[in-house]
């Protein structure tokens, strides 16, 4: 039996990695609730507020990055660049999450800067692909 060629392997890999990061960020919130008073919301706990914000921030940006990765890969974009930008995004999001929890504005800023840079690069790349195809 001949193995099937996997479509969009780079995007699929990053979708899995992003899902695992999402679970990690969610678990960090749940762990505080389980070890504390329980309940819903931030419970007035500063550490939980910071972790919830880091999780929400990841959820806000990741869909756009993933959609652009998928579409650029589908359009035939360079695998090396896609892997590089996806990996850079992962690093940026982890640095940001850790910077949110600890009062290390530098880490939070660096993570945000990396995220915005990757998103800008992917959006520009997508627009370049569209302009070239006309």
PDB file of C-alpha atoms in Angstrom, residues 4-129:
ATOM      1  CA  UNK A   4      -0.758   9.063   1.064  1.00  0.00           C
ATOM      2  CA  UNK A   5       1.025  12.358   0.600  1.00  0.00           C
ATOM      3  CA  UNK A   6       0.108  14.508   3.562  1.00  0.00           C
ATOM      4  CA  UNK A   7      -1.373  17.836   2.468  1.00  0.00           C
ATOM      5  CA  UNK A   8      -0.089  20.991   4.195  1.00  0.00           C
ATOM      6  CA  UNK A   9       2.325  19.257   6.596  1.00  0.00           C
ATOM      7  CA  UNK A  10       3.807  22.512   7.935  1.00  0.00           C
ATOM      8  CA  UNK A  11       0.432  24.023   8.792  1.00  0.00           C
ATOM      9  CA  UNK A  12      -0.754  20.753  10.302  1.00  0.00           C
ATOM     10  CA  UNK A  13       2.343  20.596  12.489  1.00  0.00           C
ATOM     11  CA  UNK A  14       1.868  24.144  13.728  1.00  0.00           C
ATOM     12  CA  UNK A  15      -1.857  23.588  14.306  1.00  0.00           C
ATOM     13  CA  UNK A  16      -0.893  20.732  16.630  1.00  0.00           C
ATOM     14  CA  UNK A  17       1.812  22.789  18.375  1.00  0.00           C
ATOM     15  CA  UNK A  18      -0.551  25.752  18.810  1.00  0.00           C
ATOM     16  CA  UNK A  19      -3.182  23.407  20.271  1.00  0.00           C
ATOM     17  CA  UNK A  20      -0.680  22.071  22.794  1.00  0.00           C
ATOM     18  CA  UNK A  21       0.343  25.596  23.802  1.00  0.00           C
ATOM     19  CA  UNK A  22      -3.329  26.484  24.186  1.00  0.00           C
ATOM     20  CA  UNK A  23      -3.823  23.499  26.495  1.00  0.00           C
ATOM     21  CA  UNK A  24      -0.727  24.453  28.498  1.00  0.00           C
ATOM     22  CA  UNK A  25      -1.974  28.027  28.946  1.00  0.00           C
ATOM     23  CA  UNK A  26      -5.436  26.794  29.965  1.00  0.00           C
ATOM     24  CA  UNK A  27      -3.960  24.277  32.424  1.00  0.00           C
ATOM     25  CA  UNK A  28      -1.948  27.030  34.109  1.00  0.00           C
ATOM     26  CA  UNK A  29      -5.256  28.791  34.889  1.00  0.00           C
ATOM     27  CA  UNK A  30      -7.060  25.642  35.974  1.00  0.00           C
ATOM     28  CA  UNK A  31      -4.228  24.667  38.310  1.00  0.00           C
ATOM     29  CA  UNK A  32      -4.725  27.879  40.308  1.00  0.00           C
ATOM     30  CA  UNK A  33      -8.470  27.283  40.528  1.00  0.00           C
ATOM     31  CA  UNK A  34      -8.012  23.673  41.660  1.00  0.00           C
ATOM     32  CA  UNK A  35      -5.452  24.614  44.318  1.00  0.00           C
ATOM     33  CA  UNK A  36      -7.400  27.673  45.437  1.00  0.00           C
ATOM     34  CA  UNK A  37     -11.002  28.589  46.138  1.00  0.00           C
ATOM     35  CA  UNK A  38     -12.360  27.179  42.859  1.00  0.00           C
ATOM     36  CA  UNK A  39     -15.042  29.038  40.958  1.00  0.00           C
ATOM     37  CA  UNK A  40     -15.201  30.966  37.736  1.00  0.00           C
ATOM     38  CA  UNK A  41     -13.510  34.109  36.484  1.00  0.00           C
ATOM     39  CA  UNK A  42     -10.299  35.540  37.853  1.00  0.00           C
ATOM     40  CA  UNK A  43     -11.438  35.244  41.512  1.00  0.00           C
ATOM     41  CA  UNK A  44      -9.556  38.453  42.279  1.00  0.00           C
ATOM     42  CA  UNK A  45      -6.268  36.545  42.199  1.00  0.00           C
ATOM     43  CA  UNK A  46      -3.588  38.599  40.406  1.00  0.00           C
ATOM     44  CA  UNK A  47      -1.639  35.545  39.223  1.00  0.00           C
ATOM     45  CA  UNK A  48      -4.811  34.032  37.757  1.00  0.00           C
ATOM     46  CA  UNK A  49      -5.661  37.347  36.074  1.00  0.00           C
ATOM     47  CA  UNK A  50      -2.232  37.396  34.439  1.00  0.00           C
ATOM     48  CA  UNK A  51      -2.465  33.794  33.281  1.00  0.00           C
ATOM     49  CA  UNK A  52      -5.984  34.287  31.943  1.00  0.00           C
ATOM     50  CA  UNK A  53      -4.824  37.330  29.980  1.00  0.00           C
ATOM     51  CA  UNK A  54      -1.870  35.396  28.543  1.00  0.00           C
ATOM     52  CA  UNK A  55      -4.245  32.609  27.485  1.00  0.00           C
ATOM     53  CA  UNK A  56      -6.777  35.025  25.984  1.00  0.00           C
ATOM     54  CA  UNK A  57      -4.018  36.871  24.146  1.00  0.00           C
ATOM     55  CA  UNK A  58      -2.814  33.615  22.599  1.00  0.00           C
ATOM     56  CA  UNK A  59      -6.371  32.813  21.477  1.00  0.00           C
ATOM     57  CA  UNK A  60      -6.730  36.294  19.957  1.00  0.00           C
ATOM     58  CA  UNK A  61      -3.696  36.088  17.659  1.00  0.00           C
ATOM     59  CA  UNK A  62      -3.231  32.401  16.871  1.00  0.00           C
ATOM     60  CA  UNK A  63      -6.183  31.940  14.488  1.00  0.00           C
ATOM     61  CA  UNK A  64      -4.882  34.683  12.185  1.00  0.00           C
ATOM     62  CA  UNK A  65      -1.368  33.258  12.193  1.00  0.00           C
ATOM     63  CA  UNK A  66      -2.636  29.735  11.515  1.00  0.00           C
ATOM     64  CA  UNK A  67      -4.988  30.828   8.727  1.00  0.00           C
ATOM     65  CA  UNK A  68      -2.160  32.702   7.004  1.00  0.00           C
ATOM     66  CA  UNK A  69       0.231  29.756   7.425  1.00  0.00           C
ATOM     67  CA  UNK A  70      -2.318  27.402   5.860  1.00  0.00           C
ATOM     68  CA  UNK A  71      -3.162  29.653   2.931  1.00  0.00           C
ATOM     69  CA  UNK A  72       0.435  30.586   2.168  1.00  0.00           C
ATOM     70  CA  UNK A  73       1.470  26.932   2.301  1.00  0.00           C
ATOM     71  CA  UNK A  74      -1.459  26.034   0.044  1.00  0.00           C
ATOM     72  CA  UNK A  75      -0.355  28.764  -2.383  1.00  0.00           C
ATOM     73  CA  UNK A  76       3.092  27.182  -2.541  1.00  0.00           C
ATOM     74  CA  UNK A  77       4.994  29.406  -0.100  1.00  0.00           C
ATOM     75  CA  UNK A  78       8.507  28.419   0.955  1.00  0.00           C
ATOM     76  CA  UNK A  79       8.492  25.717   3.595  1.00  0.00           C
ATOM     77  CA  UNK A  80      11.665  27.074   5.190  1.00  0.00           C
ATOM     78  CA  UNK A  81      10.157  30.513   5.674  1.00  0.00           C
ATOM     79  CA  UNK A  82       6.865  29.087   6.940  1.00  0.00           C
ATOM     80  CA  UNK A  83       8.701  26.878   9.433  1.00  0.00           C
ATOM     81  CA  UNK A  84      10.840  29.811  10.525  1.00  0.00           C
ATOM     82  CA  UNK A  85       7.926  32.179  11.006  1.00  0.00           C
ATOM     83  CA  UNK A  86       5.810  29.527  12.748  1.00  0.00           C
ATOM     84  CA  UNK A  87       8.666  28.647  15.096  1.00  0.00           C
ATOM     85  CA  UNK A  88       9.318  32.308  15.806  1.00  0.00           C
ATOM     86  CA  UNK A  89       5.630  32.776  16.647  1.00  0.00           C
ATOM     87  CA  UNK A  90       5.758  29.843  19.083  1.00  0.00           C
ATOM     88  CA  UNK A  91       8.785  31.344  20.834  1.00  0.00           C
ATOM     89  CA  UNK A  92       7.117  34.747  20.973  1.00  0.00           C
ATOM     90  CA  UNK A  93       3.937  33.399  22.509  1.00  0.00           C
ATOM     91  CA  UNK A  94       5.774  31.387  25.184  1.00  0.00           C
ATOM     92  CA  UNK A  95       7.991  34.372  26.054  1.00  0.00           C
ATOM     93  CA  UNK A  96       4.897  36.586  26.234  1.00  0.00           C
ATOM     94  CA  UNK A  97       3.003  34.164  28.490  1.00  0.00           C
ATOM     95  CA  UNK A  98       5.912  33.866  30.895  1.00  0.00           C
ATOM     96  CA  UNK A  99       6.394  37.634  30.830  1.00  0.00           C
ATOM     97  CA  UNK A 100       2.748  38.187  31.744  1.00  0.00           C
ATOM     98  CA  UNK A 101       3.008  36.014  34.825  1.00  0.00           C
ATOM     99  CA  UNK A 102       6.185  37.499  36.166  1.00  0.00           C
ATOM    100  CA  UNK A 103       6.429  41.256  36.326  1.00  0.00           C
ATOM    101  CA  UNK A 104       8.929  41.229  33.484  1.00  0.00           C
ATOM    102  CA  UNK A 105       7.632  43.802  31.066  1.00  0.00           C
ATOM    103  CA  UNK A 106      10.620  43.170  28.806  1.00  0.00           C
ATOM    104  CA  UNK A 107       9.538  39.551  28.176  1.00  0.00           C
ATOM    105  CA  UNK A 108       5.930  40.602  27.634  1.00  0.00           C
ATOM    106  CA  UNK A 109       6.987  43.355  25.234  1.00  0.00           C
ATOM    107  CA  UNK A 110       9.395  41.061  23.378  1.00  0.00           C
ATOM    108  CA  UNK A 111       6.700  38.388  23.002  1.00  0.00           C
ATOM    109  CA  UNK A 112       4.228  40.954  21.692  1.00  0.00           C
ATOM    110  CA  UNK A 113       6.801  42.414  19.312  1.00  0.00           C
ATOM    111  CA  UNK A 114       7.609  38.950  17.936  1.00  0.00           C
ATOM    112  CA  UNK A 115       3.904  38.150  17.527  1.00  0.00           C
ATOM    113  CA  UNK A 116       3.154  41.380  15.692  1.00  0.00           C
ATOM    114  CA  UNK A 117       6.247  40.997  13.502  1.00  0.00           C
ATOM    115  CA  UNK A 118       5.309  37.461  12.471  1.00  0.00           C
ATOM    116  CA  UNK A 119       1.708  38.476  11.787  1.00  0.00           C
ATOM    117  CA  UNK A 120       2.868  41.464   9.731  1.00  0.00           C
ATOM    118  CA  UNK A 121       5.313  39.293   7.777  1.00  0.00           C
ATOM    119  CA  UNK A 122       2.661  36.665   7.025  1.00  0.00           C
ATOM    120  CA  UNK A 123       0.049  39.260   6.033  1.00  0.00           C
ATOM    121  CA  UNK A 124       2.558  41.028   3.774  1.00  0.00           C
ATOM    122  CA  UNK A 125       3.596  37.720   2.232  1.00  0.00           C
ATOM    123  CA  UNK A 126      -0.043  36.816   1.564  1.00  0.00           C
ATOM    124  CA  UNK A 127      -0.682  40.183  -0.098  1.00  0.00           C
ATOM    125  CA  UNK A 128       2.484  39.753  -2.180  1.00  0.00           C
ATOM    126  CA  UNK A 129       1.244  36.329  -3.354  1.00  0.00           C
TER     127      UNK A 129
END
